[in-house]
GROMACS .gro file of C-alpha atoms in nm:
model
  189
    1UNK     CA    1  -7.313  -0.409  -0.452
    2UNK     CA    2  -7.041  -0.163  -0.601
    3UNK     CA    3  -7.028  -0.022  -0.880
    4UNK     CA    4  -6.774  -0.284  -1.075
    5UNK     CA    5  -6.988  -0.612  -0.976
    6UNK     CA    6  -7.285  -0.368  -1.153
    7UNK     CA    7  -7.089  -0.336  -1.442
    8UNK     CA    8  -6.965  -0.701  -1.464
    9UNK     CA    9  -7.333  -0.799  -1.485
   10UNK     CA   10  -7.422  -0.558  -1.729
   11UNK     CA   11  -7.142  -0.735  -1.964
   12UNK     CA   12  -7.224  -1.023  -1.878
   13UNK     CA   13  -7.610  -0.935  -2.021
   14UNK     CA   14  -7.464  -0.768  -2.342
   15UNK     CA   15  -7.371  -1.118  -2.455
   16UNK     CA   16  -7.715  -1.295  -2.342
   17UNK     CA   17  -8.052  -1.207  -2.429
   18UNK     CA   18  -8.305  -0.993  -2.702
   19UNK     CA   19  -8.180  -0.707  -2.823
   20UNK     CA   20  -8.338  -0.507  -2.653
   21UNK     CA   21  -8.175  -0.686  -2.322
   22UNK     CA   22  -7.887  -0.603  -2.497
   23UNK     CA   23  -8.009  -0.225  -2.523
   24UNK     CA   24  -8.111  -0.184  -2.153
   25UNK     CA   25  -7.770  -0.340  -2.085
   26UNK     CA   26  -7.589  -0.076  -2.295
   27UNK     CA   27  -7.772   0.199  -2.166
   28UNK     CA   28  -7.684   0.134  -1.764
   29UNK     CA   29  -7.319   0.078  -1.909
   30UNK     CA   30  -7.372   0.466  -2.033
   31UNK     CA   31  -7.534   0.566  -1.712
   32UNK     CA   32  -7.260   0.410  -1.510
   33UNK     CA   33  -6.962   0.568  -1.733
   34UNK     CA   34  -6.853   0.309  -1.924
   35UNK     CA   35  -6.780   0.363  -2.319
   36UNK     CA   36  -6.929   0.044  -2.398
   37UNK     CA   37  -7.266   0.182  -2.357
   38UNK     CA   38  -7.187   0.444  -2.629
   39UNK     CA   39  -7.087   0.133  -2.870
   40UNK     CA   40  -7.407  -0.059  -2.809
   41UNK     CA   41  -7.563   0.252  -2.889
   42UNK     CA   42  -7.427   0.341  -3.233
   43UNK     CA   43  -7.417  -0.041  -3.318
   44UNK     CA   44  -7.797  -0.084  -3.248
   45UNK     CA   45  -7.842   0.270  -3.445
   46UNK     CA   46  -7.745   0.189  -3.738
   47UNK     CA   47  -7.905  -0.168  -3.783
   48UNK     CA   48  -8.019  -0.127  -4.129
   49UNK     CA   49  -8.287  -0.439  -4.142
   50UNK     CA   50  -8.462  -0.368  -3.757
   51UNK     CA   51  -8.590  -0.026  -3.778
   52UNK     CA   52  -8.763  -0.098  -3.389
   53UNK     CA   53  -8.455  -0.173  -3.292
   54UNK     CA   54  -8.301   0.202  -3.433
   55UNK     CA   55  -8.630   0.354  -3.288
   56UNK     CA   56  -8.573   0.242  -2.960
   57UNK     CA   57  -8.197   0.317  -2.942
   58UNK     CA   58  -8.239   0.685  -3.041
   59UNK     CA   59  -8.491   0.718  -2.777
   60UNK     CA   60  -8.304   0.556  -2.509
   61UNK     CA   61  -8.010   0.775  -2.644
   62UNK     CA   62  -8.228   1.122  -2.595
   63UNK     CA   63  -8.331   1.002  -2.271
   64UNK     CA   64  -7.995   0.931  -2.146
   65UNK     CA   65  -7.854   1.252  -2.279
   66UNK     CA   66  -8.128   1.399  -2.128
   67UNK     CA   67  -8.085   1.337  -1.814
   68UNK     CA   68  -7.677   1.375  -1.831
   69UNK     CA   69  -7.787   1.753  -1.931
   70UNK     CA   70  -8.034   1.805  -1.656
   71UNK     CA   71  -7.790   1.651  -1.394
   72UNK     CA   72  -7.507   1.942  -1.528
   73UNK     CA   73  -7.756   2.257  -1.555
   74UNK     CA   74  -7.859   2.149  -1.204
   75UNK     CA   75  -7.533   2.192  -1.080
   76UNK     CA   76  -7.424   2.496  -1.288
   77UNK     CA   77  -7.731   2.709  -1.148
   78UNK     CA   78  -7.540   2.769  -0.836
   79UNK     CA   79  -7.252   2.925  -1.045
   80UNK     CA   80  -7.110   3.269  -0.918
   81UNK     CA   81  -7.096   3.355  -1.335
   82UNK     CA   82  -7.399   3.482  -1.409
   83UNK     CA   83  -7.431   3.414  -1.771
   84UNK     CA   84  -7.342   3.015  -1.675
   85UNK     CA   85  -7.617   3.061  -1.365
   86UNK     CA   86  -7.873   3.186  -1.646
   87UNK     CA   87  -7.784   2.989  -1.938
   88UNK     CA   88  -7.819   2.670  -1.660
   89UNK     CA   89  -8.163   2.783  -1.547
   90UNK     CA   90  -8.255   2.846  -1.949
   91UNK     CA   91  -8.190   2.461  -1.994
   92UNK     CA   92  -8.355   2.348  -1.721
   93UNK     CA   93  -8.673   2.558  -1.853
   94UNK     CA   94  -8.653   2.397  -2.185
   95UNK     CA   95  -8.602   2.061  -2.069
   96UNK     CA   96  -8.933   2.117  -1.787
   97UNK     CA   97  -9.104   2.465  -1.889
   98UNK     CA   98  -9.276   2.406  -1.509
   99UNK     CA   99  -8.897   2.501  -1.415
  100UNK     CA  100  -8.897   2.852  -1.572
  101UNK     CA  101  -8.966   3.027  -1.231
  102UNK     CA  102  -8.646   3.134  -1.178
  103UNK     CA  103  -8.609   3.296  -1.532
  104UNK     CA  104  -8.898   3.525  -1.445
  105UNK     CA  105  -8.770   3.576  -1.091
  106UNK     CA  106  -8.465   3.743  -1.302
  107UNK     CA  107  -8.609   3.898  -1.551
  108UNK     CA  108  -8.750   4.141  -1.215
  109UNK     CA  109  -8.397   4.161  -1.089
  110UNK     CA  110  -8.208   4.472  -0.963
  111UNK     CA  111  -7.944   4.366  -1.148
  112UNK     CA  112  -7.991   4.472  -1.517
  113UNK     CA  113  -7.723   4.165  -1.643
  114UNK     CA  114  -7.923   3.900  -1.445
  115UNK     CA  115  -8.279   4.076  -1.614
  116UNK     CA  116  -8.117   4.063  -1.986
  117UNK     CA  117  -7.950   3.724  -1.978
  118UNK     CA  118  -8.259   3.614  -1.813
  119UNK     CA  119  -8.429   3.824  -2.166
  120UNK     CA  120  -8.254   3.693  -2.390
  121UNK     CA  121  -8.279   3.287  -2.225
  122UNK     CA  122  -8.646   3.320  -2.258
  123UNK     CA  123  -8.657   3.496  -2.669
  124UNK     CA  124  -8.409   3.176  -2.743
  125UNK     CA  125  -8.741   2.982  -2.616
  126UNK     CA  126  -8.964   3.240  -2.790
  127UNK     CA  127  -9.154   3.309  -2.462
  128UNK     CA  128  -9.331   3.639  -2.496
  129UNK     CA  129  -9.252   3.738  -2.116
  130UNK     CA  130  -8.934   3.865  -2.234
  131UNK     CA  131  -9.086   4.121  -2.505
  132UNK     CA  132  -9.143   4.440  -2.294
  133UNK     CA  133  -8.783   4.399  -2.100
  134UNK     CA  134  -8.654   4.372  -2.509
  135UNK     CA  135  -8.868   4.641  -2.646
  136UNK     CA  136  -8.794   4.945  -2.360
  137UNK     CA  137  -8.395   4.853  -2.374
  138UNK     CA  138  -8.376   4.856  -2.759
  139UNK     CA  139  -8.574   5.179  -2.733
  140UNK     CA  140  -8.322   5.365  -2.543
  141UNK     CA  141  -8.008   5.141  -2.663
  142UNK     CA  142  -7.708   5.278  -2.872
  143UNK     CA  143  -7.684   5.122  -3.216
  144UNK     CA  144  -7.460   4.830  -3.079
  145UNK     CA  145  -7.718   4.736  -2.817
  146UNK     CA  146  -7.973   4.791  -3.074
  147UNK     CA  147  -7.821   4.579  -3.335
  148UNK     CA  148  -7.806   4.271  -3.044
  149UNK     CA  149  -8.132   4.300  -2.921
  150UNK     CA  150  -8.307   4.335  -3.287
  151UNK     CA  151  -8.215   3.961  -3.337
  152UNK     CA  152  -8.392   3.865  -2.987
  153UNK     CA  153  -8.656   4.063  -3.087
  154UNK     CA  154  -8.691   3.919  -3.425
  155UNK     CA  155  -8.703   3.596  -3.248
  156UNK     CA  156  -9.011   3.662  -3.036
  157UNK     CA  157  -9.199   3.846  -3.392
  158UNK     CA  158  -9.131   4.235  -3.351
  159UNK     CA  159  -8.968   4.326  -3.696
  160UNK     CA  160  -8.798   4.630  -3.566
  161UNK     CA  161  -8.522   4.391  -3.475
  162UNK     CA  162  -8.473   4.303  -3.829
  163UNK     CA  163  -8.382   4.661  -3.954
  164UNK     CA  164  -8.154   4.737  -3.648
  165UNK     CA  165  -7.949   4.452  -3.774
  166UNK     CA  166  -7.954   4.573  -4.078
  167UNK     CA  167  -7.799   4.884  -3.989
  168UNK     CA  168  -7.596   4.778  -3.745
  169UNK     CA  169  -7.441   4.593  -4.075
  170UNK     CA  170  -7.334   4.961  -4.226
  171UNK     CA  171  -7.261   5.153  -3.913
  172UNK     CA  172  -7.150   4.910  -3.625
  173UNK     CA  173  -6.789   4.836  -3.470
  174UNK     CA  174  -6.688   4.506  -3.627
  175UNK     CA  175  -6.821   4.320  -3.307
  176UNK     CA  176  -7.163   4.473  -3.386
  177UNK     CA  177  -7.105   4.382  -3.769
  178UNK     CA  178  -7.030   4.030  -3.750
  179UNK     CA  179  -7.303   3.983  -3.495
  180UNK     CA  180  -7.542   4.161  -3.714
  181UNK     CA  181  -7.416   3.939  -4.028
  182UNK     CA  182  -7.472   3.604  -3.796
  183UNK     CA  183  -7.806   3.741  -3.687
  184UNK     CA  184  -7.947   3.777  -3.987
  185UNK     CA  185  -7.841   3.467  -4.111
  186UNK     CA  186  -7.980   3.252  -3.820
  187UNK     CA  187  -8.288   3.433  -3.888
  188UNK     CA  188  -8.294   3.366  -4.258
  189UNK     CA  189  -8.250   3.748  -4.369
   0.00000   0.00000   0.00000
């Protein structure tokens, strides 16, 4: 059976059945590509006398997201750009943290890019694996290195993070400034 004679059915089930028939049908219209799906979706959502019915759609929503996110960090892992290749791994982690393996494989790297993209991946989780790698580069880092690795820091709970921002505020390049003045106000400074 092809993919149109799948689809055909699905319509023909949008116009038959419970709602949630109606639902399931929507949601294999979304897995299959079709924008009809997304319509059944935000229809269903914002029924304001079945609250079930909202329940279930956000759920089936998150879970087909889901999966459309897992299916692209899967294939972006391969990528030659290692900030993509991390960033892809970093999602994977979050979405299944038995996945993290090849996070800490980087973090061990030769390659001191891979090990701090790898770093900062895991603080945006607020694993604690990543703290020593943080603490020894901010150590011996210049006050523009500094003032980006105080917000990581900050993130995992070492306050020394929050000061280096601070006076990478005063003293930084403007790169360094306006990443200082976003730092701080992600972390509520």
């Amino acid at each position: 059976m092809c993919i149109r004679d799948r689809k055909n059915i699905l319509l023909n089930h949008l116009d038959k059945g419970s709602y949630l028939d109606r639902l399931d049908a929507g949601c294999g219209l979304y897995h299959l590509g079709d924008k009809i799906g997304l319509v059944v979706f935000e229809t269903f959502a914002q029924d304001p006398d079945n609250w079930y019915l909202r329940l279930i759609t956000v759920k089936k929503i998150g879970e087909a997201r889901i999966k459309e996110l897992r299916n692209l960090a899967e294939k972006l892992v391969s990528d030659p750009v290692i900030p993509v290749q991390v960033n892809a791994q970093a999602t994977i982690c979050r979405l299944d943290s038995s996945k993290c393996s090849l996070l800490y494989d980087d973090l061990n790297s030769p390659d001191t890019a891979l090990q701090y993209t790898a770093a900062f991946a895991l603080a945006e989780q607020g694993d604690l694996t990543a703290l020593p790698l943080l603490q020894k580069r901010f150590a011996e880092g210049d006050l523009s290195v500094r003032g980006h690795l105080g917000y990581y820091l900050a993130l995992l709970g070492d306050d020394s993070g929050i000061s280096a921002l601070y006076e990478a505020l005063d003293y930084g390049d403007p790169d360094t400034k306006y990443f200082a003045a976003w730092a701080l106000t992600q972390l509520g400074k």
